[in-house]
Coordinates of C-alpha atoms in Angstrom, one line a residue:
M1 CA 0.0 -0.2 0.1
V2 CA 1.0 3.3 -0.8
L3 CA 1.2 6.4 1.8
D4 CA 1.4 10.0 1.3
S5 CA 1.5 12.4 4.2
S6 CA 0.5 15.6 2.2
K7 CA -2.8 17.1 2.8
N8 CA -3.1 20.5 1.3
A9 CA -2.9 19.6 -2.8
K10 CA -4.2 22.8 -4.8
E11 CA -7.0 22.2 -6.5
T12 CA -6.5 22.3 -10.3
T13 CA -9.5 21.2 -11.8
Q14 CA -12.7 22.3 -12.9
Q15 CA -16.2 20.0 -12.9
Q16 CA -17.8 18.9 -15.8
E17 CA -20.0 15.9 -16.8
S18 CA -18.6 13.1 -17.8
K19 CA -20.4 10.6 -20.4
A20 CA -21.8 8.8 -18.4
T21 CA -22.7 8.9 -14.8
F22 CA -24.7 5.9 -13.2
H23 CA -26.1 6.4 -9.5
A24 CA -24.1 2.6 -8.6
P25 CA -26.0 0.3 -5.5
S26 CA -24.3 0.8 -2.1
K27 CA -22.0 -2.3 -3.3
I28 CA -21.2 -3.1 -6.6
N29 CA -20.6 -6.6 -7.3
P30 CA -17.2 -7.0 -7.6
Q31 CA -18.1 -10.0 -10.3
F32 CA -19.4 -7.2 -12.4
I33 CA -16.6 -5.0 -12.4
T34 CA -14.4 -7.4 -13.6
T35 CA -16.5 -9.0 -16.2
F36 CA -17.3 -5.6 -17.4
K37 CA -13.9 -4.8 -18.0
K38 CA -14.3 -0.6 -18.0
S39 CA -12.1 1.0 -15.7
C40 CA -13.7 3.1 -13.9
I41 CA -14.5 6.5 -11.5
I42 CA -16.4 5.9 -8.6
I43 CA -17.3 9.0 -6.5
S44 CA -17.9 8.0 -2.5
N45 CA -18.1 9.8 0.5
D46 CA -16.6 6.7 2.6
Y47 CA -13.2 5.0 1.6
E48 CA -12.5 3.0 4.3
S49 CA -15.9 1.1 4.1
E50 CA -14.7 1.1 -0.2
K51 CA -11.4 -0.1 1.0
N52 CA -12.3 -3.1 2.9
Y53 CA -14.9 -4.1 1.1
L54 CA -12.4 -4.4 -1.3
R55 CA -9.7 -6.3 0.7
N56 CA -12.4 -8.6 1.9
T57 CA -14.0 -8.8 -1.6
Y58 CA -10.7 -9.7 -4.0
A59 CA -7.8 -11.8 -3.6
K60 CA -4.3 -9.7 -2.5
E61 CA -2.8 -11.0 -5.4
D62 CA -5.7 -9.7 -7.6
I63 CA -6.1 -6.3 -6.5
R64 CA -3.3 -3.4 -5.7
I65 CA -5.3 -0.3 -3.3
Y66 CA -3.0 2.9 -3.5
D67 CA -3.9 4.7 0.0
L68 CA -3.6 8.4 -0.6
E69 CA -4.0 12.4 0.7
E70 CA -3.2 13.4 -2.7
L71 CA -2.2 11.3 -5.9
K72 CA 1.3 13.1 -7.3
I73 CA 3.4 12.7 -10.0
D74 CA 5.7 10.2 -8.6
N75 CA 2.5 8.3 -7.6
A76 CA 1.7 8.1 -11.5
H77 CA 5.0 7.0 -12.3
E78 CA 4.9 3.6 -10.0
I79 CA 0.9 3.1 -10.4
I80 CA 2.0 2.7 -14.5
E81 CA 4.5 0.2 -13.6
E82 CA 2.4 -1.6 -11.4
A83 CA -0.1 -1.9 -14.5
H84 CA 2.9 -2.8 -16.9
I85 CA 3.7 -5.5 -14.9
A86 CA 2.4 -9.0 -17.0
T87 CA -1.1 -11.1 -15.6
T88 CA -2.6 -13.5 -17.2
K89 CA -5.8 -12.7 -15.0
D90 CA -7.6 -9.4 -14.2
K91 CA -6.1 -7.4 -12.0
I92 CA -7.7 -3.8 -10.1
I93 CA -5.5 -0.8 -9.4
A94 CA -7.8 1.2 -6.7
I95 CA -6.8 4.3 -6.2
F96 CA -8.2 6.1 -3.4
A97 CA -7.0 10.0 -3.3
F98 CA -8.4 13.1 -1.4
S99 CA -6.9 15.3 -4.8
Y100 CA -5.0 14.1 -7.6
N101 CA -2.4 16.5 -8.7
H102 CA -2.9 17.9 -12.3
Y103 CA 0.5 16.7 -13.6
A104 CA 0.1 13.4 -12.6
Q105 CA -3.2 12.9 -13.6
N106 CA -2.2 13.8 -17.5
A107 CA 0.9 11.3 -16.8
L108 CA -2.0 8.7 -16.3
L109 CA -4.6 9.9 -19.3
K110 CA -2.9 7.3 -21.6
I111 CA -3.0 4.1 -20.1
L112 CA -6.5 5.1 -18.0
E113 CA -7.9 5.0 -22.1
E114 CA -5.5 2.2 -23.2
P115 CA -5.1 -0.1 -20.3
P116 CA -2.4 -3.0 -20.6
S117 CA -4.3 -6.6 -21.0
H118 CA -6.1 -8.1 -17.8
I119 CA -5.6 -4.3 -16.2
I120 CA -9.0 -2.3 -14.4
F121 CA -8.7 1.1 -12.7
M122 CA -10.7 2.5 -10.3
L123 CA -10.3 5.7 -9.2
Y124 CA -12.3 6.7 -6.4
I125 CA -12.7 10.7 -5.3
T126 CA -15.4 12.6 -3.0
A127 CA -16.6 14.8 -5.8
R128 CA -16.5 15.5 -8.9
N129 CA -14.2 18.1 -9.7
K130 CA -11.1 16.2 -8.4
L131 CA -10.6 15.0 -11.8
I132 CA -9.5 16.8 -15.0
P133 CA -12.5 16.4 -17.5
T134 CA -10.4 14.8 -20.0
I135 CA -10.1 11.8 -17.4
F136 CA -14.2 11.9 -17.2
S137 CA -14.7 11.0 -20.5
R138 CA -13.0 8.3 -20.9
L139 CA -14.6 6.5 -18.2
V140 CA -17.7 5.5 -16.7
V141 CA -18.7 6.9 -13.6
F142 CA -20.6 5.4 -10.3
N143 CA -22.0 7.8 -7.8
K144 CA -22.0 6.4 -4.8
S145 CA -22.3 9.6 -3.0
K146 CA -25.8 9.9 -2.5
K147 CA -29.2 7.9 -2.6
T148 CA -31.6 8.5 -5.2
H149 CA -35.1 7.1 -6.5
T150 CA -34.6 5.9 -9.3
K151 CA -38.0 3.9 -10.5
P152 CA -36.6 0.6 -11.5
I153 CA -36.7 -0.6 -14.8
N154 CA -40.1 -2.6 -16.0
L155 CA -38.5 -4.7 -17.3
D156 CA -36.8 -8.0 -16.1
L157 CA -33.6 -8.7 -18.0
T158 CA -33.3 -12.2 -16.0
R159 CA -36.3 -13.6 -18.3
L160 CA -36.1 -11.8 -21.9
T161 CA -37.5 -12.7 -24.8
I162 CA -37.2 -11.4 -28.2
P163 CA -41.0 -10.5 -28.6
M164 CA -40.5 -9.1 -25.0
V165 CA -37.7 -6.4 -26.1
Y166 CA -39.2 -5.6 -29.3
E167 CA -42.8 -4.7 -27.5
Y168 CA -40.2 -2.7 -24.9
V169 CA -38.6 -0.7 -27.5
N170 CA -41.8 0.0 -29.8
K171 CA -43.2 1.6 -26.3
L172 CA -40.3 3.9 -26.0
E173 CA -40.9 5.0 -29.8
K174 CA -44.6 6.0 -29.0
E175 CA -43.9 7.7 -26.3
H176 CA -41.1 9.8 -28.0
I177 CA -38.3 9.2 -25.0
S178 CA -36.0 12.0 -24.9
Y179 CA -32.1 11.7 -24.9
E180 CA -32.1 12.3 -21.2
Q181 CA -34.7 9.8 -20.0
G182 CA -32.5 7.5 -22.9
R183 CA -29.3 7.6 -20.8
N184 CA -31.5 7.0 -17.5
I185 CA -32.9 4.0 -18.7
L186 CA -29.2 3.0 -19.9
S187 CA -28.6 3.8 -16.2
Q188 CA -31.6 1.4 -15.0
I189 CA -30.1 -1.3 -17.2
L190 CA -26.4 -1.3 -16.0
D191 CA -28.3 -1.3 -12.4
S192 CA -30.5 -4.6 -13.0
I193 CA -27.9 -6.1 -14.5
I194 CA -25.6 -5.3 -11.6
A195 CA -28.4 -6.4 -9.1
H196 CA -28.9 -9.7 -11.0
N197 CA -25.2 -10.9 -11.0
I198 CA -25.9 -10.8 -15.5
L199 CA -22.7 -11.6 -16.8
L200 CA -21.8 -9.7 -20.3
D201 CA -20.0 -11.4 -23.0
E202 CA -17.8 -9.4 -25.3
G203 CA -21.1 -8.6 -27.9
G204 CA -22.6 -7.4 -24.7
L205 CA -19.8 -4.9 -23.5
E206 CA -19.2 -3.9 -27.3
R207 CA -23.0 -3.3 -27.5
F208 CA -23.4 -1.4 -24.2
D209 CA -20.4 1.2 -25.2
L210 CA -22.4 1.3 -28.1
A211 CA -25.6 2.4 -26.8
L212 CA -23.9 4.8 -24.8
K213 CA -21.9 6.4 -27.6
A214 CA -25.2 6.7 -29.8
L215 CA -27.2 8.1 -27.4
Y216 CA -24.7 10.9 -26.9
S217 CA -24.8 11.0 -30.4
K218 CA -28.7 11.8 -29.9
Q219 CA -30.0 8.7 -32.3
S220 CA -33.5 7.5 -31.4
V221 CA -33.7 6.0 -27.8
H222 CA -35.2 2.9 -29.1
I223 CA -32.6 2.6 -31.8
A224 CA -30.1 3.0 -29.6
L225 CA -31.1 0.4 -27.0
L226 CA -32.7 -2.2 -29.3
P227 CA -28.6 -4.7 -29.7
L228 CA -28.0 -3.9 -26.3
L229 CA -31.4 -5.3 -25.2
L230 CA -31.4 -8.1 -28.1
S231 CA -27.5 -9.1 -26.4
L232 CA -29.1 -9.8 -22.9
V233 CA -31.6 -12.5 -24.4
K234 CA -30.8 -16.2 -23.3
G235 CA -30.5 -18.7 -25.6

């Protein structure tokens, strides 16, 4: 574990919306993170609980936790070296910091965008303005800092059939769902995947990314979500 005693890092980043923020349940199924195979940002007000949960969930050799007051450039270089250590199975690199030095963030940009094989980054922050906008644009964000009252998606993903999918997307088309509502529905789909421990194959992961990009390109919601929902049909 890496420790750093500096507590007075100057904030150099500005708040900006990421391409996708999901209000996550209090405990994200760890198998989902490793199956999802996507590095992510987690906004949390309770670092100690998060660290304990990771330590109790993953084998010691499968996770590397950096516990910092401030992420400095030297820490960033060490993290990059750690990420390049060859591994044949998935390894989590979890970074907990109360502030993130601007230069250290820039040093991590490339590896966050194109991590080595089997490496998954989890960046923990207490507020959105802790990271520069370019990092937010590269990673999915899970917000665990506040409770939300989003109504669960009215679709049972564990028993999904092709007729159910088309009935659902036809309903979305008739209701003229907005892009913002579409992103909220995608968030609900993700919540349901996590809650039911549904494992996404490579095709499902790709369709999730494509749905996300389509919604931010202002494609019709029902068209954007259709391939993803079809990929969740079993059999």
